[in-house]
Tab-separated table of C-alpha atoms in Angstrom:
chain	number	residue	atom	x	y	z
A	29	MET	CA	18.023	140.844	85.502
A	30	LYS	CA	19.060	143.368	84.189
A	31	LYS	CA	16.578	142.656	80.766
A	32	PHE	CA	13.456	143.028	83.605
A	33	TRP	CA	14.056	146.124	84.822
A	34	ILE	CA	15.421	147.755	81.392
A	35	THR	CA	11.633	146.942	80.844
A	36	VAL	CA	10.074	148.702	84.371
A	37	LEU	CA	11.508	151.495	83.338
A	38	LEU	CA	9.849	152.034	79.869
A	39	LEU	CA	6.562	151.308	81.396
A	40	ILE	CA	7.278	154.549	84.053
A	41	PRO	CA	5.644	158.010	82.756
A	42	VAL	CA	7.954	160.405	83.220
A	43	LEU	CA	6.574	163.146	85.444
A	44	ALA	CA	5.357	166.750	83.624
A	45	TYR	CA	7.207	170.168	84.676
A	46	SER	CA	3.355	170.144	86.741
A	47	GLN	CA	3.536	166.806	88.114
A	48	PHE	CA	7.143	167.848	89.498
A	49	GLU	CA	5.587	170.607	90.738
A	50	ASP	CA	2.939	168.540	92.170
A	51	TYR	CA	5.211	166.177	94.052
A	52	PHE	CA	9.065	168.584	94.744
A	53	THR	CA	9.737	171.914	95.864
A	54	LYS	CA	12.733	174.167	96.226
A	55	GLY	CA	16.348	172.715	96.792
A	56	SER	CA	17.175	168.410	97.730
A	57	LEU	CA	16.413	166.806	100.325
A	58	ARG	CA	19.933	165.246	100.813
A	59	VAL	CA	19.679	161.144	102.838
A	60	ASP	CA	23.183	160.724	104.541
A	61	PHE	CA	24.090	156.987	105.849
A	62	VAL	CA	26.254	154.539	106.574
A	63	LEU	CA	26.778	150.938	104.366
A	64	THR	CA	28.758	148.685	106.682
A	65	GLY	CA	30.011	144.641	105.933
A	66	ASN	CA	32.717	142.450	104.513
A	67	ASP	CA	32.748	140.411	101.107
A	68	LYS	CA	29.415	138.949	101.396
A	69	ASN	CA	27.088	141.425	103.566
A	70	THR	CA	26.352	144.583	103.045
A	71	THR	CA	23.321	147.180	105.435
A	72	ALA	CA	22.166	150.369	105.112
A	73	SER	CA	21.814	152.736	108.060
A	74	LEU	CA	20.728	156.312	108.078
A	75	PHE	CA	22.242	159.256	109.950
A	76	GLU	CA	21.222	162.350	109.075
A	77	LEU	CA	17.932	163.986	107.020
A	78	LYS	CA	19.877	167.396	105.273
A	79	LYS	CA	18.406	170.239	103.102
A	80	GLU	CA	19.932	171.854	100.703
A	81	PRO	CA	18.899	175.836	98.612
A	82	PHE	CA	19.310	173.589	95.451
A	83	PHE	CA	18.726	170.847	92.710
A	84	GLY	CA	20.765	170.859	89.681
A	85	GLY	CA	18.528	168.044	87.533
A	86	ASN	CA	16.833	168.054	85.219
A	87	LEU	CA	12.949	169.334	85.872
A	88	LYS	CA	11.360	166.581	84.135
A	89	LYS	CA	13.270	163.033	84.282
A	90	THR	CA	12.906	162.364	87.094
A	91	ILE	CA	12.565	158.530	86.360
A	92	ASP	CA	16.230	156.794	85.753
A	93	GLU	CA	17.011	155.877	82.401
A	94	PHE	CA	19.720	153.477	82.882
A	95	ASP	CA	20.871	150.240	84.738
A	96	TYR	CA	23.716	151.433	85.948
A	97	GLY	CA	25.782	150.952	89.625
A	98	GLU	CA	25.933	148.765	91.888
A	99	PHE	CA	23.114	150.953	94.125
A	100	ARG	CA	19.489	152.137	93.080
A	101	PHE	CA	17.292	154.020	95.297
A	102	SER	CA	13.684	154.984	94.837
A	103	VAL	CA	11.505	157.802	95.906
A	104	LYS	CA	7.821	157.243	96.118
A	105	ASP	CA	5.027	159.448	97.645
A	106	ALA	CA	3.389	158.142	100.570
A	107	GLU	CA	-0.310	158.911	99.840
A	108	SER	CA	-0.680	158.065	96.106
A	109	ASN	CA	2.165	155.430	96.131
A	110	GLN	CA	4.132	156.639	93.014
A	111	LEU	CA	7.158	156.881	91.621
A	112	ILE	CA	8.969	160.066	91.795
A	113	TYR	CA	12.113	159.916	91.367
A	114	THR	CA	14.943	157.014	91.094
A	115	ARG	CA	18.913	156.946	90.524
A	116	GLY	CA	21.822	154.176	90.813
A	117	PHE	CA	24.777	155.097	92.493
A	118	CYS	CA	28.220	153.312	93.281
A	119	SER	CA	30.346	153.902	96.286
A	120	LEU	CA	33.407	153.444	97.373
A	121	TYR	CA	32.574	149.990	100.009
A	122	GLU	CA	31.258	147.900	97.082
A	123	GLU	CA	35.270	148.431	95.520
A	124	TRP	CA	36.564	147.736	99.726
A	125	GLN	CA	34.092	144.711	98.952
A	126	THR	CA	36.588	142.879	96.641
A	127	THR	CA	40.106	143.722	98.618
A	128	GLU	CA	42.082	141.079	100.355
A	129	GLU	CA	40.543	143.030	103.054
A	130	ALA	CA	37.322	142.465	103.316
A	131	PRO	CA	37.080	139.098	103.765
A	132	LEU	CA	38.736	139.935	107.199
A	133	VAL	CA	36.876	143.016	108.817
A	134	GLN	CA	33.470	144.429	109.162
A	135	LYS	CA	34.167	148.758	108.067
A	136	SER	CA	31.509	151.247	107.294
A	137	PHE	CA	31.661	153.636	104.770
A	138	TYR	CA	29.874	156.963	104.419
A	139	GLN	CA	27.325	157.852	101.604
A	140	THR	CA	24.813	160.060	100.415
A	141	ILE	CA	22.787	160.849	98.133
A	142	THR	CA	19.517	163.904	97.207
A	143	PHE	CA	17.044	164.386	95.023
A	144	PRO	CA	14.633	167.013	94.451
A	145	PHE	CA	12.452	168.190	98.121
A	146	PRO	CA	9.674	166.772	98.265
A	147	LYS	CA	6.349	168.649	99.748
A	148	LYS	CA	4.536	165.571	101.653
A	149	ASP	CA	6.097	162.030	103.005
A	150	VAL	CA	7.784	160.350	100.926
A	151	PHE	CA	8.547	156.612	100.974
A	152	LEU	CA	13.235	155.600	100.153
A	153	THR	CA	14.265	152.009	99.094
A	154	ILE	CA	17.411	151.537	98.535
A	155	GLU	CA	19.005	148.576	96.679
A	156	ARG	CA	21.971	146.883	96.673
A	157	ARG	CA	23.455	145.288	93.205
A	158	SER	CA	23.297	140.923	93.933
A	159	ARG	CA	26.935	139.358	92.341
A	160	ASP	CA	23.787	137.940	90.760
A	161	GLY	CA	23.100	140.771	89.585
A	162	GLN	CA	19.955	141.070	91.284
A	163	PHE	CA	18.965	143.699	93.466
A	164	TYR	CA	17.927	143.038	97.092
A	165	GLU	CA	16.970	145.756	99.681
A	166	ILE	CA	19.099	146.780	102.441
A	167	MET	CA	16.952	150.040	103.372
A	168	TYR	CA	13.570	150.855	103.398
A	169	GLN	CA	12.485	154.392	105.411
A	170	LYS	CA	9.351	156.596	105.419
A	171	ILE	CA	10.545	159.906	105.831
A	172	ASN	CA	8.707	163.820	106.570
A	173	PRO	CA	10.552	166.231	105.066
A	174	GLY	CA	8.870	168.396	107.854
A	175	ASP	CA	10.666	166.934	110.420
A	176	PHE	CA	12.015	168.909	112.517
A	177	SER	CA	14.870	166.936	111.966
A	178	VAL	CA	15.822	167.595	109.225
A	179	ASN	CA	19.323	169.349	109.453
A	180	GLN	CA	19.020	172.895	107.790
A	181	SER	CA	21.705	174.229	108.218
A	182	HIS	CA	24.736	175.155	105.663
A	183	LEU	CA	28.556	176.663	105.629
A	184	THR	CA	28.900	179.993	105.264
A	185	ASN	CA	32.081	182.228	105.112
A	186	VAL	CA	32.769	180.158	102.041
A	187	GLU	CA	33.298	181.414	98.618
A	188	THR	CA	31.849	180.533	95.082
A	189	HIS	CA	32.554	181.526	92.031
A	190	LYS	CA	30.706	180.109	88.386
A	191	ILE	CA	33.472	179.651	85.518
A	192	VAL	CA	31.597	179.034	83.380
A	193	ASP	CA	28.293	179.710	82.982
A	194	ASN	CA	26.445	178.672	80.185
A	195	GLY	CA	23.069	178.712	81.071
A	196	SER	CA	20.895	177.644	84.083
A	197	LYS	CA	20.367	174.959	85.865
A	198	ASP	CA	17.741	173.083	84.008
A	199	GLU	CA	19.521	173.111	81.156
A	200	CYS	CA	22.875	172.386	81.962
A	201	VAL	CA	25.762	169.849	83.667
A	202	ASP	CA	26.291	172.228	86.805
A	203	ILE	CA	29.813	170.537	87.244
A	204	VAL	CA	30.867	171.481	91.089
A	205	PHE	CA	34.910	171.704	91.885
A	206	ILE	CA	36.309	172.009	95.348
A	207	SER	CA	39.277	173.209	96.195
A	208	GLU	CA	41.945	170.497	97.208
A	209	GLY	CA	45.281	171.099	99.572
A	210	TYR	CA	45.200	174.929	98.807
A	211	THR	CA	45.279	177.566	101.233
A	212	ALA	CA	44.149	180.595	101.511
A	213	ALA	CA	46.739	182.857	99.428
A	214	GLN	CA	46.543	179.747	96.334
A	215	MET	CA	42.798	180.823	94.755
A	216	ASP	CA	43.384	182.508	92.156
A	217	LYS	CA	45.525	178.971	90.981
A	218	PHE	CA	42.904	176.666	91.997
A	219	HIS	CA	40.427	179.111	89.701
A	220	THR	CA	42.566	179.045	86.967
A	221	ASP	CA	42.809	174.807	87.247
A	222	VAL	CA	38.824	174.445	87.271
A	223	GLN	CA	39.330	176.750	83.790
A	224	ARG	CA	42.131	174.422	82.304
A	225	MET	CA	39.734	172.022	83.017
A	226	TYR	CA	37.206	172.665	80.820
A	227	ASP	CA	39.788	174.061	78.441
A	228	TYR	CA	41.125	170.659	77.942
A	229	LEU	CA	37.588	169.884	78.523
A	230	ILE	CA	36.012	170.950	75.629
A	231	THR	CA	38.847	169.569	73.004
A	232	GLN	CA	37.181	165.640	73.274
A	233	ALA	CA	35.089	164.187	71.793
A	234	PRO	CA	31.827	164.061	72.013
A	235	PHE	CA	32.715	167.610	75.054
A	236	ASP	CA	33.304	168.938	72.107
A	237	LYS	CA	30.006	169.191	70.045
A	238	LEU	CA	28.351	169.246	74.133
A	239	LYS	CA	30.337	172.210	75.358
A	240	SER	CA	27.800	174.663	75.925
A	241	LYS	CA	26.085	172.152	77.831
A	242	PHE	CA	28.412	172.780	79.857
A	243	ASN	CA	28.401	174.797	83.759
A	244	PHE	CA	31.916	174.795	86.159
A	245	TRP	CA	31.327	175.943	89.724
A	246	ALA	CA	34.461	176.269	92.182
A	247	VAL	CA	34.300	176.145	95.256
A	248	ASP	CA	36.440	177.597	97.588
A	249	ALA	CA	37.256	175.154	100.055
A	250	VAL	CA	40.395	177.012	101.774
A	251	SER	CA	42.561	173.990	104.079
A	252	GLN	CA	45.951	175.282	106.082
A	253	ASP	CA	48.429	172.224	104.046
A	254	GLU	CA	49.464	172.619	100.701
A	255	GLY	CA	49.165	169.334	99.462
A	256	VAL	CA	47.266	165.880	100.361
A	257	THR	CA	48.236	163.176	102.571
A	258	ASP	CA	50.777	159.697	101.172
A	259	PRO	CA	50.838	157.866	103.863
A	260	ARG	CA	53.461	155.407	102.193
A	261	LYS	CA	55.594	158.387	102.539
A	262	ASN	CA	54.608	159.105	105.985
A	263	ILE	CA	53.289	162.959	104.549
A	264	TRP	CA	50.405	163.987	106.646
A	265	LYS	CA	49.083	166.475	105.803
A	266	ASN	CA	45.897	169.317	106.674
A	267	THR	CA	43.261	169.288	104.133
A	268	VAL	CA	39.966	169.956	104.228
A	269	LEU	CA	38.539	167.568	102.779
A	270	LYS	CA	40.764	164.837	104.323
A	271	SER	CA	42.272	163.266	100.850
A	272	SER	CA	45.009	160.558	100.247
A	273	PHE	CA	47.053	158.309	98.328
A	274	ASN	CA	46.923	154.893	98.770
A	275	THR	CA	43.124	154.767	99.030
A	276	LEU	CA	42.323	150.243	99.517
A	277	ASN	CA	46.042	150.295	99.955
A	278	SER	CA	46.710	151.625	96.317
A	279	ASP	CA	49.062	154.178	95.848
A	280	ARG	CA	48.157	156.423	92.983
A	281	TYR	CA	44.295	155.805	94.153
A	282	LEU	CA	43.890	159.521	95.489
A	283	GLU	CA	40.306	159.889	96.843
A	284	THR	CA	38.443	160.865	101.066
A	285	VAL	CA	36.338	158.897	102.526
A	286	HIS	CA	35.087	162.484	104.029
A	287	THR	CA	32.212	161.889	101.974
A	288	PHE	CA	29.521	163.950	104.352
A	289	LEU	CA	32.118	166.510	103.803
A	290	VAL	CA	32.111	166.463	100.755
A	291	ARG	CA	28.086	167.113	99.997
A	292	ASP	CA	28.945	170.385	102.836
A	293	TYR	CA	31.517	172.646	100.730
A	294	ALA	CA	29.325	170.854	97.417
A	295	ALA	CA	25.865	172.373	98.533
A	296	LEU	CA	26.995	175.743	98.132
A	297	VAL	CA	25.864	176.007	93.763
A	298	PRO	CA	23.567	173.063	91.754
A	299	TYR	CA	25.663	170.086	90.662
A	300	ASP	CA	25.070	167.185	88.760
A	301	GLN	CA	28.319	166.540	89.451
A	302	ILE	CA	30.752	167.195	91.944
A	303	TYR	CA	34.718	167.274	90.582
A	304	ILE	CA	37.148	167.213	93.805
A	305	LEU	CA	40.534	168.554	92.223
A	306	ALA	CA	43.111	168.163	94.714
A	307	ASN	CA	47.170	170.294	94.556
A	308	THR	CA	49.265	168.738	93.682
A	309	GLU	CA	51.902	167.210	91.306
A	310	LYS	CA	51.053	163.349	92.306
A	311	TYR	CA	50.006	161.168	89.674
A	312	GLY	CA	46.383	160.405	90.586
A	313	GLY	CA	43.170	160.064	91.136
A	314	GLY	CA	39.235	158.718	91.900
A	315	GLY	CA	36.269	158.572	90.172
A	316	ILE	CA	33.172	156.832	91.575
A	317	TYR	CA	29.626	156.716	89.649
A	318	ASN	CA	26.995	159.190	90.991
A	319	HIS	CA	29.199	160.476	93.875
A	320	PHE	CA	32.488	161.863	92.821
A	321	SER	CA	35.723	162.058	91.433
A	322	LEU	CA	39.195	163.587	92.201
A	323	THR	CA	42.735	163.896	90.446
A	324	SER	CA	46.028	165.699	90.956
A	325	ILE	CA	46.407	168.304	89.158
A	326	ASP	CA	50.623	169.565	89.106
A	327	ASN	CA	50.545	166.153	86.895
A	328	PRO	CA	51.735	166.248	83.552
A	329	ARG	CA	49.145	163.106	83.061
A	330	SER	CA	46.300	165.640	85.560
A	331	LEU	CA	44.587	166.162	82.571
A	332	THR	CA	43.934	162.984	81.224
A	333	VAL	CA	43.043	161.108	84.530
A	334	PHE	CA	40.583	164.422	85.137
A	335	ILE	CA	38.835	163.407	82.417
A	336	HIS	CA	39.260	159.448	82.847
A	337	GLU	CA	37.833	159.714	86.404
A	338	PHE	CA	34.378	161.701	84.706
A	339	GLY	CA	33.702	159.187	82.746
A	340	HIS	CA	33.716	156.521	85.837
A	341	ALA	CA	31.096	159.060	87.714
A	342	PHE	CA	29.653	160.540	85.349
A	343	VAL	CA	27.691	157.788	83.384
A	344	GLY	CA	29.556	154.199	85.866
A	345	LEU	CA	32.606	153.939	82.793
A	346	GLY	CA	34.261	151.337	83.513
A	347	ASP	CA	38.088	150.321	83.861
A	348	GLU	CA	39.722	148.946	80.324
A	349	TYR	CA	42.610	147.965	81.314
A	350	PHE	CA	43.905	145.201	83.436
A	351	GLY	CA	47.317	143.863	85.054
A	352	PRO	CA	48.496	141.287	87.431
A	353	ASP	CA	48.712	145.171	90.080
A	354	GLU	CA	45.260	145.073	89.941
A	355	ILE	CA	43.929	145.708	94.037
A	356	TYR	CA	40.764	143.922	93.046
A	357	ASN	CA	39.546	140.550	93.286
A	358	ASP	CA	36.762	139.195	91.221
A	359	TYR	CA	35.476	142.603	89.936
A	360	ILE	CA	32.708	141.827	87.681
A	361	ASN	CA	31.174	137.895	87.152
A	362	GLN	CA	32.088	136.897	84.039
A	363	ASP	CA	28.329	134.349	84.603
A	364	ILE	CA	26.316	137.863	83.815
A	365	GLU	CA	26.191	140.546	81.705
A	366	PRO	CA	28.037	143.762	83.745
A	367	TRP	CA	26.234	147.150	83.359
A	368	GLN	CA	28.614	149.549	82.824
A	369	ALA	CA	27.879	150.565	78.941
A	370	ASN	CA	31.520	149.915	77.797
A	371	LEU	CA	32.130	145.854	79.315
A	372	THR	CA	30.687	142.893	78.529
A	373	THR	CA	31.093	140.028	78.885
A	374	LEU	CA	29.135	138.774	75.781
A	375	LYS	CA	26.586	136.760	78.043
A	376	TYR	CA	23.525	139.979	76.669
A	377	PHE	CA	26.062	141.905	73.722
A	378	SER	CA	22.625	142.565	71.970
A	379	SER	CA	22.086	145.066	75.154
A	380	LYS	CA	25.700	147.174	74.009
A	381	TRP	CA	26.794	147.806	71.172
A	382	LYS	CA	26.787	145.252	68.864
A	383	ASP	CA	24.668	147.491	66.800
A	384	LEU	CA	28.306	149.449	66.437
A	385	LEU	CA	30.074	146.758	64.600
A	386	ASP	CA	31.482	146.034	61.199
A	387	LYS	CA	29.840	142.746	59.725
A	388	ASP	CA	33.417	141.554	58.554
A	389	THR	CA	34.897	142.381	62.727
A	390	PRO	CA	35.576	138.979	64.956
A	391	VAL	CA	34.240	138.694	67.644
A	392	PRO	CA	35.805	138.450	69.553
A	393	THR	CA	38.736	141.400	68.334
A	394	PRO	CA	41.762	139.878	67.329
A	395	SER	CA	44.496	142.784	69.405
A	396	ALA	CA	46.162	142.977	65.456
A	397	GLU	CA	46.812	146.243	64.381
A	398	GLN	CA	44.406	146.757	61.373
A	399	TYR	CA	42.161	146.430	63.765
A	400	PHE	CA	43.346	148.750	66.193
A	401	ASN	CA	40.999	151.816	65.084
A	402	VAL	CA	38.096	150.279	64.927
A	403	THR	CA	35.281	149.051	67.127
A	404	GLY	CA	35.401	145.440	68.248
A	405	VAL	CA	35.045	143.067	70.934
A	406	PHE	CA	39.131	143.038	72.504
A	407	GLU	CA	39.812	140.261	75.219
A	408	GLY	CA	40.448	142.326	78.461
A	409	GLY	CA	39.206	144.869	81.060
A	410	GLY	CA	37.304	145.362	83.651
A	411	TYR	CA	40.795	144.363	85.675
A	412	VAL	CA	40.801	141.345	84.141
A	413	SER	CA	42.726	139.175	81.245
A	414	LYS	CA	40.376	136.820	80.321
A	415	GLY	CA	36.229	136.633	79.878
A	416	VAL	CA	35.589	140.615	79.992
A	417	TYR	CA	35.374	142.957	76.922
A	418	ARG	CA	36.015	146.208	75.646
A	419	PRO	CA	35.222	147.884	72.705
A	420	ALA	CA	38.278	149.467	71.124
A	421	PHE	CA	41.850	148.780	71.561
A	422	ASP	CA	42.267	151.415	73.357
A	423	CYS	CA	40.277	154.490	74.821
A	424	ARG	CA	40.501	157.235	77.220
A	425	MET	CA	38.857	154.367	79.711
A	426	LYS	CA	42.692	152.224	79.762
A	427	THR	CA	45.315	153.982	78.925
A	428	ASN	CA	46.414	157.503	78.678
A	429	GLU	CA	47.848	157.547	75.961
A	430	ALA	CA	44.743	156.735	74.440
A	431	ASP	CA	43.433	160.063	71.800
A	432	GLY	CA	40.102	159.837	74.104
A	433	PHE	CA	37.141	158.201	74.207
A	434	CYS	CA	35.762	155.548	72.351
A	435	GLU	CA	32.419	155.466	69.897
A	436	VAL	CA	31.132	153.757	72.423
A	437	CYS	CA	32.156	155.266	75.205
A	438	GLN	CA	31.381	158.985	73.075
A	439	ARG	CA	27.538	157.233	73.007
A	440	ALA	CA	27.004	156.673	76.161
A	441	ILE	CA	28.817	159.818	77.116
A	442	GLU	CA	26.456	162.447	75.232
A	443	LYS	CA	23.539	160.472	76.079
A	444	MET	CA	24.125	161.194	79.508
A	445	VAL	CA	24.779	164.619	78.605
A	446	LEU	CA	21.325	164.612	76.680
A	447	PHE	CA	18.881	163.436	79.657
A	448	LEU	CA	19.521	166.043	82.233
A	449	THR	CA	19.300	168.725	79.976
A	450	THR	CA	16.560	168.309	77.089
A	451	ASP	CA	13.020	167.304	77.432
A	452	GLN	CA	13.324	164.098	75.134
């Protein structure tokens, strides 16, 4: 199925800007929905449609070039049946499906997608990737963008700031940072923290050569309490985005399930990616592809966590670590090739980084010192020690101690940046 999906995308013409104007107008249409299920079944139901004032993406590349994500959605013009927009995405929901709790209960998670605001009626299809890699439909909806039920309200009395300005939203990747656990008196600290993230980002390859392609925005979301909730320590905070450690029963996993609220704050500026900075010293964070990232800001390892989680959310990079303490059960199906660019089961390795291997590098690659600094195929990744392989002995997607992203991850990042910022 992976190969078929790529082939289909190559046959779909990318909309020229003139065609973009035929189908879309200013702003975005936000679709809020609810994912419900257990370890085996998934359903999706519409919650609300909202009009957002900005669309942060590339106006000339509305068709996804990547086969990333556990979900994907497509938008067709209802009159002509022309495919006009596609994207892949992930959710906290599919992670929960692999936990020990999922076979025991039905549970629901908020989820949101956005696309350029359509001029006319459209058909929206949302699909879920099954265990064997095939996609199946979980929601099909005809949408009338002129319907009175499309919510056009927005938050007021919230300050926004463009911390790093390298150009227009159509020329740059716009990252919106939202404060979490910062009181009204701590907004100067928040702005300094956002600048600190940019200053670190541009020291890391490949961002160092792409630094002019990023805008950083700050949205001053004011919390009543400083810090974030930490259930294992019986610490409960009144914060604006209601984030918490111990997500999915993992102490270091810092997330919020209040996705609609996050999007309300993000919508105040143009954005391609959402990043939440949590005003806490405790180690932790999380990042979900085309959803959002979150990291604690005052831990000694906050900078490396920041960029690791950004790798998840921006490019869909997989975790390259493994060990007995991981919370997921059989996360990757080893009978097929995983969609993540930096993981392989060797089932369809030619679609991954085979072209980057030196002819003398053995496959699999031994974890021996002579291969520590080469691109190879090292066993262990995707939370398991056997059957899943990573491209480097160490990488930012594996540990905080790595020098940075490996060659394979760097290539994936650069491809995504160029997809979002260039015509070609």
